Structure formats: structure tokens, C-alpha cells
Coordinates of C-alpha atoms and ligand atoms in Angstrom, one line a residue:
M1 CA 8.7 -4.4 -12.1
K2 CA 5.1 -3.4 -13.2
T3 CA 5.1 -5.5 -16.3
L4 CA 2.8 -8.1 -14.7
K5 CA -0.8 -7.3 -14.8
I6 CA -1.7 -7.0 -11.1
P7 CA -5.3 -7.9 -10.3
E8 CA -7.2 -5.0 -8.8
A9 CA -8.2 -7.1 -5.9
T10 CA -4.5 -7.3 -5.0
I11 CA -4.2 -3.7 -5.2
M12 CA -7.1 -3.2 -2.8
R13 CA -5.6 -5.7 -0.4
L14 CA -2.3 -3.8 -0.6
S15 CA -4.0 -0.8 0.7
V16 CA -5.5 -2.7 3.6
Y17 CA -2.1 -4.2 4.3
S18 CA -0.4 -0.8 4.3
R19 CA -3.0 0.6 6.6
Y20 CA -2.5 -2.3 9.1
L21 CA 1.3 -2.0 8.8
S22 CA 1.2 1.6 9.6
E23 CA -0.7 0.8 12.7
I24 CA 1.8 -2.0 13.6
D25 CA 4.7 0.3 13.0
R26 CA 3.1 2.9 15.3
K27 CA 3.2 0.2 18.1
G28 CA 6.8 0.1 17.5
I29 CA 6.8 -3.6 16.2
I30 CA 9.9 -4.4 13.9
T31 CA 9.2 -7.4 12.1
I32 CA 6.0 -9.3 11.1
S33 CA 5.2 -12.6 9.5
S34 CA 2.7 -13.2 6.6
G35 CA 0.5 -15.0 9.1
D36 CA 0.3 -12.0 11.5
I37 CA -0.6 -9.7 8.5
A38 CA -3.2 -12.3 7.5
E39 CA -4.7 -12.6 10.9
G40 CA -4.6 -8.8 11.3
V41 CA -6.5 -8.1 8.1
G42 CA -8.5 -11.2 7.8
V43 CA -7.2 -12.9 4.8
S44 CA -5.2 -16.2 4.4
P45 CA -1.5 -16.3 4.9
A46 CA -1.2 -17.8 1.5
Q47 CA -3.1 -14.9 -0.1
V48 CA -0.7 -12.4 1.7
R49 CA 2.3 -14.2 0.4
K50 CA 0.8 -14.5 -3.2
D51 CA 0.0 -10.6 -3.2
L52 CA 3.4 -9.6 -2.1
A53 CA 5.2 -12.0 -4.4
Y54 CA 3.9 -9.9 -7.4
F55 CA 6.5 -7.3 -6.3
G56 CA 9.5 -9.4 -5.5
E57 CA 10.9 -11.2 -2.6
F58 CA 11.2 -8.8 0.5
G59 CA 10.6 -11.2 3.3
I60 CA 13.2 -13.2 5.1
R61 CA 12.5 -16.9 5.6
G62 CA 11.9 -17.8 9.1
V63 CA 12.0 -14.1 10.2
G64 CA 9.3 -12.4 8.3
Y65 CA 9.1 -8.8 7.0
N66 CA 10.6 -5.7 8.3
V67 CA 7.5 -3.6 9.1
K68 CA 8.9 -0.3 7.9
D69 CA 10.5 -1.6 4.7
L70 CA 7.3 -3.5 3.7
H71 CA 5.2 -0.5 4.5
R72 CA 7.5 2.0 2.6
H73 CA 7.5 -0.6 -0.2
I74 CA 3.7 -0.9 -0.5
L75 CA 3.2 2.7 -0.4
K76 CA 5.6 3.1 -3.3
I77 CA 3.8 0.5 -5.2
L78 CA 0.4 2.3 -4.6
G79 CA 2.0 5.5 -5.6
L80 CA 1.5 7.0 -2.1
S81 CA 5.0 7.7 -1.1
E82 CA 4.8 11.3 -2.4
G83 CA 1.3 12.2 -1.6
W84 CA -1.3 13.4 -3.9
N85 CA -3.3 16.5 -4.5
L86 CA -7.1 16.2 -4.6
A87 CA -9.8 18.5 -5.8
L88 CA -13.4 18.4 -4.7
I89 CA -16.3 19.4 -7.0
G90 CA -19.6 19.9 -5.3
I91 CA -19.7 20.8 -1.6
G92 CA -23.1 19.5 -0.8
N93 CA -23.7 17.1 2.1
L94 CA -21.3 14.3 0.6
G95 CA -18.7 16.7 -0.5
L96 CA -18.7 18.3 2.9
A97 CA -18.1 15.1 4.8
L98 CA -15.5 14.1 2.3
S99 CA -13.7 17.6 2.7
T100 CA -13.4 16.8 6.4
Y101 CA -12.6 13.3 6.3
R102 CA -9.2 12.8 8.1
G103 CA -8.6 9.5 6.4
F104 CA -7.7 11.3 3.2
K105 CA -4.9 13.5 4.7
D106 CA -3.7 10.4 6.8
R107 CA -3.1 8.5 3.6
G108 CA -1.3 11.4 1.9
F109 CA -4.2 13.0 0.0
N110 CA -4.2 16.6 0.2
I111 CA -7.3 18.7 -0.7
T112 CA -6.0 21.6 -2.8
C113 CA -9.2 23.1 -4.1
I114 CA -13.1 22.9 -3.9
F115 CA -15.4 24.0 -6.4
D116 CA -19.3 24.5 -6.7
N117 CA -21.6 26.7 -8.9
N118 CA -24.0 27.7 -6.2
P119 CA -23.3 31.4 -5.6
E120 CA -24.3 30.8 -1.9
K121 CA -21.4 28.2 -1.4
V122 CA -18.7 30.1 -3.6
G123 CA -16.5 32.1 -1.2
M124 CA -17.2 29.8 1.8
V125 CA -14.0 28.7 3.5
I126 CA -13.8 24.9 4.4
N127 CA -10.7 23.7 6.3
G128 CA -9.0 26.9 5.2
I129 CA -9.8 26.2 1.6
E130 CA -12.0 28.8 -0.2
V131 CA -14.8 27.4 -2.4
L132 CA -14.3 28.6 -6.0
H133 CA -16.8 28.7 -8.8
T134 CA -16.5 25.7 -11.2
D135 CA -15.7 28.2 -14.2
K136 CA -12.2 28.4 -12.4
I137 CA -11.6 24.6 -12.7
E138 CA -9.4 24.9 -15.8
E139 CA -7.3 27.8 -14.3
I140 CA -6.9 26.5 -10.9
I141 CA -6.3 22.8 -11.4
P142 CA -3.0 23.0 -13.2
Q143 CA -2.0 26.0 -11.0
R144 CA -2.4 23.9 -7.9
K145 CA -0.8 20.9 -9.5
T146 CA -3.9 18.7 -8.8
Q147 CA -4.0 15.4 -10.4
I148 CA -7.0 13.7 -8.8
A149 CA -10.7 15.1 -8.6
A150 CA -13.7 13.6 -6.5
I151 CA -17.0 14.5 -8.0
T152 CA -19.8 15.0 -5.7
V153 CA -22.4 17.0 -7.7
P154 CA -25.8 15.6 -8.5
A155 CA -26.0 13.0 -11.4
D156 CA -27.2 15.4 -14.0
A157 CA -24.3 17.8 -13.6
A158 CA -21.5 15.3 -13.3
Q159 CA -20.6 14.8 -17.0
D160 CA -20.3 18.6 -17.5
V161 CA -18.0 18.6 -14.5
A162 CA -16.0 15.8 -15.7
D163 CA -15.5 17.6 -19.1
K164 CA -14.2 20.6 -17.4
L165 CA -11.9 18.4 -15.4
V166 CA -10.6 16.7 -18.2
K167 CA -9.9 20.0 -20.0
A168 CA -8.0 21.2 -17.0
G169 CA -5.6 18.3 -17.2
I170 CA -7.0 16.1 -14.4
K171 CA -5.4 12.5 -14.6
A172 CA -7.9 10.5 -12.3
I173 CA -11.5 11.0 -11.2
L174 CA -13.3 9.5 -8.3
N175 CA -16.9 9.8 -9.2
F176 CA -19.6 9.7 -6.5
A177 CA -22.4 10.7 -8.8
P178 CA -24.8 7.8 -9.7
V179 CA -24.1 8.1 -13.5
V180 CA -21.8 6.6 -16.1
L181 CA -19.2 9.2 -17.1
N182 CA -17.6 9.3 -20.4
V183 CA -13.9 10.3 -20.1
P184 CA -10.9 9.7 -22.5
P185 CA -9.3 6.3 -21.9
E186 CA -6.2 7.8 -20.5
I187 CA -8.2 9.2 -17.5
E188 CA -8.4 6.8 -14.6
L189 CA -12.0 6.7 -13.5
R190 CA -13.6 4.9 -10.4
N191 CA -17.1 5.1 -9.4
V192 CA -18.3 5.0 -6.0
D193 CA -21.9 4.4 -6.0
L194 CA -23.1 4.2 -2.4
A195 CA -26.6 3.0 -3.4
V196 CA -25.4 0.2 -5.6
N197 CA -23.2 -0.9 -2.7
L198 CA -26.0 -0.9 -0.4
E199 CA -28.2 -2.8 -2.9
V200 CA -25.5 -5.5 -3.1
L201 CA -25.7 -5.8 0.7
T202 CA -29.6 -6.1 0.6
F203 CA -29.3 -8.6 -2.2
N204 CA -27.0 -10.7 -0.2
L205 CA -29.3 -10.5 3.1
G206 CA -32.3 -11.2 1.0
G207 CA -30.6 -14.1 -0.6
R208 CA -29.5 -15.5 2.8
M209 CA -33.0 -15.0 4.1
A210 CA -34.8 -16.5 1.1
Ligands
ATP1 P1 -27.1 20.8 -0.4 O1 -28.6 20.7 -0.2 O2 -26.2 21.6 0.6 O3 -26.7 21.4 -1.9 P2 -26.9 18.1 -1.3 O4 -25.8 17.2 -0.9 O5 -28.3 17.6 -1.2 O6 -26.5 19.4 -0.4 P3 -26.7 18.2 -4.2 O7 -28.0 18.5 -4.9 O8 -26.4 16.7 -4.2 O9 -26.7 18.8 -2.8 O10 -25.5 18.8 -4.8 C1 -24.1 18.7 -4.4 C2 -23.6 20.1 -4.7 O11 -23.2 20.1 -5.9 C3 -24.2 21.2 -4.1 O12 -23.3 22.1 -3.4 C4 -24.5 22.0 -5.4 O13 -24.4 23.3 -5.3 C5 -23.3 21.5 -6.3 N1 -23.7 21.5 -7.7 C6 -24.8 21.2 -8.3 N2 -24.7 21.3 -9.8 C7 -23.4 21.7 -9.9 C8 -22.7 22.0 -11.1 N3 -23.1 21.9 -12.2 N4 -21.3 22.3 -10.9 C9 -20.8 22.5 -9.7 N5 -21.5 22.1 -8.5 C10 -22.8 21.8 -8.7

């Protein structure tokens, strides 16, 4: 089923569709058309149909999609049907905000461990999780079967942390540090550079105002 190369933009829209479907499901709605999904998330109906067509036919012509089935299917495609364990490295302002973000848990991401190298933070308990020293990454990550790590340390510490995570067998990294990380090709790496995103906005605003 996954032999086709799925564009990343499609994957990101699937995530948006899935959040919308979960909301619709909670309201007790049984079936939905591609037009309704499109309107709900702000894309064209043709785009919704095209995105879903990558994964085969699941709508019934004239009836639409069964909300629960479609939602389940999309969660499976996104690898979210079983839930994922997540480690957080660096419990400064951003790390703390992420550690208390309900959206992770709601989407099946379970924070299993938190690391920092500041002796004043090691030993703190956040949402029932004890902050451990980064020296323990290699021991704890496999022990707690954690596949994904979010890096929220300063830029100059991020590569060292990434190296430790790779040694510990992590499969994917969400990097919030504003620095380019070198990791082996088999590691899934995504960068979330908040300043870059803001600068895209200011560029667009500037462009519009010029
Ligand atoms: P705070 O002032 O509370 O540390 P902050 O968000 O300003 O908050 P940063 O300097 O961005 O802090 O650091 C984020 C976190 O990363 C801090 O908790 C810091 O102790 C931790 N940190 C810094 N260097 C490392 C490292 N090499 N390994 C692990 N954690 C680190």
C-alpha cells in the first residue's frame, strides 16, 4: 500500500483531517462527504479526494465516508493507532511548555522520560515524570521503549544530545534547537524552528505591505 511516494503536504493534511474527524466523531456524526471535510479544514473537496485516493477507495459514492472507519484508517496511515513514546531533552521554558501540552497525549504521544544536564533540574518531577541526567539517555531510552525524542536544549548543546540519542537507538527526532543536526540517514529528523516560521510570516507581511 505504501509503495507510492506520498507527498509530505498530503501527510500533513491527513493529520489535519484526522483531528477534524475526531471532533466530528465526538459529535456523534456517522458519515461525512469529502465536501464537508474540505469545508471543515479549509481545503478544496478535490484536494481531500486526491489525498485520500493515495490510500485506496474508502468512500461510498453518494454516501460519503464512515467517520469512524476513515478516522481509524488515517490514524493507521499516520502510524498513530498504537501510540508512541516520546522523550524530552532540555526542560527549559520550551521543554516545560511541551511537557505539559495536552495535545501530545490527545494524539497518542506519551512522554516517558525527561532529561536535562542542569543539577538543579535533575530530580524535579514534572507531571509524574522525574527529570533524569542526560548521562542516563543510553540506559533509559531503550528501557522505556522510546522511539521519538524532542530536543529543546540550546543550539550549542543539540548535536551532543542528538549523538547520545542516536547511540541510545532513537528512531526519530523533533528538533526545536535552531541548528542543523547531523544524524545517520535512517533517523527521521524534523526541525521546528519557531523563529524561522515567524520570519516567513514577517516576510509575507512585508511583501504584502511593500
Ligand atoms: P531556563 O532558564 O529555565 O534554563 P531556557 O528555556 O531559557 O530556560 P535554555 O538555555 O534554552 O533555557 O536551555 C533549555 C534547557 O536545556 C535548560 O533546562 C538547560 O538546563 C538544558 N540544557 C542545556 N544544555 C544541555 C545539555 N548539554 N544537555 C541537556 N540539557 C541541557
